[in-house]
Amino acid sequence: MEATVATKKLTLRCQFCEAWNRIDAARAVDKPKCGKCSKPILLDRPIKLDDETFERTIHGSEVPVLVDFYAEWCGPCKMMAPFVDEIARDYIGRALVAKVDTDHAQRATQPFGIRGIPTSIVFKDGKEVARHVGATKKEGLEQLLRQAV
Ligand SMILES: [Zn+2]
């Protein structure tokens, strides 16, 4: 009976110095620091992804990634934001929670044919495994994440 627990990694760009970091998902809760500038990489809240960071983060993360596609002017997105924040806190180390501002990240958004926001998509190994269109509450987001397990 051998049980080797593979360490799952996250791939994230430091929001301060823009260096790319590989982080043990299991240590996300220990307030990891950027390998280059030593500033904290905060994972207890959604991370912002844009055209430059989207692909690499989605493909380089070995835990499911929940992405909230939103826009600043979108009322239902604002109503949903606290639930997205909660999921980020609750799932720290088990999932990565990210937000994409669809107005400012069109290259990242375009391949998914998003016709309405908010749209929530869960990615696993870089591939879409679950999607919800329209606002949802915390339970709805948890349900989406369960489809990636
Ligand atoms: Zn840094």
Short mmCIF file of C-alpha atoms and ligand atoms in Angstrom, two decimals:
data_model
loop_
_atom_site.label_atom_id
_atom_site.label_comp_id
_atom_site.label_asym_id
_atom_site.label_seq_id
_atom_site.Cartn_x
_atom_site.Cartn_y
_atom_site.Cartn_z
CA MET A 1 0.00 0.00 0.00
CA GLU A 2 1.79 3.04 -1.21
CA ALA A 3 0.30 6.41 -1.21
CA THR A 4 2.29 9.18 -2.72
CA VAL A 5 0.50 12.44 -2.70
CA ALA A 6 1.55 14.40 -5.71
CA THR A 7 2.11 18.01 -4.89
CA LYS A 8 -0.14 20.12 -6.98
CA LYS A 9 1.27 23.33 -8.29
CA LEU A 10 -0.13 26.70 -9.10
CA THR A 11 1.38 29.01 -11.66
CA LEU A 12 0.89 32.65 -10.82
CA ARG A 13 2.34 35.98 -11.79
CA CYS A 14 3.32 38.26 -8.95
CA GLN A 15 1.10 41.32 -9.02
CA PHE A 16 3.96 43.52 -7.83
CA CYS A 17 7.02 42.58 -9.90
CA GLU A 18 5.33 40.42 -12.58
CA ALA A 19 7.67 37.49 -12.03
CA TRP A 20 6.11 34.06 -12.58
CA ASN A 21 5.99 31.76 -9.58
CA ARG A 22 5.28 28.06 -9.13
CA ILE A 23 3.58 27.53 -5.81
CA ASP A 24 2.58 24.39 -3.93
CA ALA A 25 -1.20 24.45 -3.78
CA ALA A 26 -1.04 22.82 -0.37
CA ARG A 27 0.93 25.79 0.92
CA ALA A 28 -1.36 28.45 -0.49
CA VAL A 29 -2.74 29.03 2.97
CA ASP A 30 0.73 29.76 4.42
CA LYS A 31 0.90 33.12 2.65
CA PRO A 32 3.47 32.24 -0.01
CA LYS A 33 5.90 34.90 -1.14
CA CYS A 34 7.10 35.82 -4.59
CA GLY A 35 10.46 34.17 -5.31
CA LYS A 36 11.78 37.37 -6.81
CA CYS A 37 10.50 40.34 -4.80
CA SER A 38 9.37 38.49 -1.62
CA LYS A 39 6.02 40.26 -1.58
CA PRO A 40 3.05 38.10 -0.64
CA ILE A 41 1.02 36.25 -3.22
CA LEU A 42 -2.49 36.55 -1.89
CA LEU A 43 -4.65 33.55 -2.57
CA ASP A 44 -7.41 34.07 -0.04
CA ARG A 45 -9.17 36.29 -2.59
CA PRO A 46 -9.78 36.01 -6.33
CA ILE A 47 -6.79 36.77 -8.51
CA LYS A 48 -7.22 39.01 -11.53
CA LEU A 49 -6.29 37.56 -14.87
CA ASP A 50 -5.87 39.44 -18.13
CA ASP A 51 -4.80 38.75 -21.71
CA GLU A 52 -1.19 38.36 -20.63
CA THR A 53 -1.70 36.05 -17.69
CA PHE A 54 -4.83 34.04 -18.48
CA GLU A 55 -3.47 31.17 -20.62
CA ARG A 56 -0.38 30.47 -18.57
CA THR A 57 -2.23 30.53 -15.26
CA ILE A 58 -5.07 28.30 -16.44
CA HIS A 59 -2.75 25.75 -18.04
CA GLY A 60 -0.12 25.88 -15.31
CA SER A 61 -2.42 25.24 -12.39
CA GLU A 62 -2.95 21.65 -11.31
CA VAL A 63 -6.02 22.36 -9.20
CA PRO A 64 -9.35 23.36 -10.77
CA VAL A 65 -9.57 27.02 -11.70
CA LEU A 66 -12.87 28.84 -11.32
CA VAL A 67 -13.02 31.94 -13.50
CA ASP A 68 -15.60 34.65 -13.06
CA PHE A 69 -15.99 36.55 -16.34
CA TYR A 70 -17.44 39.92 -15.40
CA ALA A 71 -17.52 43.62 -16.25
CA GLU A 72 -17.44 46.70 -14.06
CA TRP A 73 -20.80 47.97 -15.33
CA CYS A 74 -22.62 44.70 -14.74
CA GLY A 75 -24.99 44.81 -11.77
CA PRO A 76 -25.50 41.05 -11.37
CA CYS A 77 -21.70 40.62 -11.43
CA LYS A 78 -21.42 42.97 -8.46
CA MET A 79 -24.08 41.04 -6.58
CA MET A 80 -22.17 37.85 -7.22
CA ALA A 81 -18.74 39.20 -6.26
CA PRO A 82 -19.01 38.47 -2.50
CA PHE A 83 -19.75 34.81 -3.27
CA VAL A 84 -16.73 34.58 -5.53
CA ASP A 85 -14.65 36.07 -2.71
CA GLU A 86 -16.00 33.49 -0.28
CA ILE A 87 -15.21 30.61 -2.60
CA ALA A 88 -11.63 31.87 -2.91
CA ARG A 89 -11.26 31.83 0.87
CA ASP A 90 -13.01 28.49 1.39
CA TYR A 91 -11.22 26.66 -1.40
CA ILE A 92 -7.74 28.05 -0.85
CA GLY A 93 -5.24 25.38 -1.89
CA ARG A 94 -7.95 23.19 -3.44
CA ALA A 95 -8.98 25.48 -6.26
CA LEU A 96 -7.81 28.70 -7.77
CA VAL A 97 -10.40 31.45 -8.08
CA ALA A 98 -9.87 34.11 -10.71
CA LYS A 99 -11.67 37.05 -12.24
CA VAL A 100 -11.48 38.28 -15.81
CA ASP A 101 -12.73 41.74 -16.72
CA THR A 102 -14.21 40.96 -20.13
CA ASP A 103 -13.90 44.57 -21.32
CA HIS A 104 -10.17 44.61 -20.70
CA ALA A 105 -9.25 41.04 -21.53
CA GLN A 106 -10.84 40.38 -24.87
CA ARG A 107 -8.19 37.98 -26.10
CA ALA A 108 -8.66 35.80 -23.01
CA THR A 109 -12.45 35.99 -23.23
CA GLN A 110 -13.04 35.56 -26.94
CA PRO A 111 -12.28 31.81 -27.33
CA PHE A 112 -15.08 30.90 -24.93
CA GLY A 113 -17.89 32.50 -26.88
CA ILE A 114 -19.21 34.27 -23.83
CA ARG A 115 -22.49 35.94 -24.72
CA GLY A 116 -23.63 37.10 -21.34
CA ILE A 117 -21.99 38.06 -18.10
CA PRO A 118 -21.53 37.03 -15.46
CA THR A 119 -20.32 33.70 -16.78
CA SER A 120 -18.48 31.29 -14.51
CA ILE A 121 -16.26 28.62 -16.02
CA VAL A 122 -14.31 25.91 -14.23
CA PHE A 123 -11.12 24.72 -15.91
CA LYS A 124 -9.30 21.53 -15.17
CA ASP A 125 -5.91 20.85 -16.76
CA GLY A 126 -6.54 23.90 -18.90
CA LYS A 127 -9.83 22.62 -20.28
CA GLU A 128 -13.33 23.84 -19.62
CA VAL A 129 -15.26 21.27 -17.55
CA ALA A 130 -18.21 23.27 -16.27
CA ARG A 131 -19.97 26.52 -17.06
CA HIS A 132 -22.75 28.62 -15.60
CA VAL A 133 -24.23 31.61 -17.38
CA GLY A 134 -25.83 34.31 -15.28
CA ALA A 135 -25.50 35.28 -11.65
CA THR A 136 -25.34 32.52 -9.10
CA LYS A 137 -24.83 32.22 -5.38
CA LYS A 138 -22.16 30.44 -3.46
CA GLU A 139 -23.92 27.08 -3.76
CA GLY A 140 -24.05 27.42 -7.52
CA LEU A 141 -20.31 28.04 -7.68
CA GLU A 142 -19.61 25.10 -5.38
CA GLN A 143 -21.69 22.89 -7.62
CA LEU A 144 -19.64 23.96 -10.61
CA LEU A 145 -16.40 23.21 -8.80
CA ARG A 146 -17.64 19.76 -7.83
CA GLN A 147 -17.83 18.90 -11.52
CA ALA A 148 -14.06 19.30 -11.71
CA VAL A 149 -13.27 16.77 -8.99
ZN ZN B 1 7.22 39.61 -7.09
#
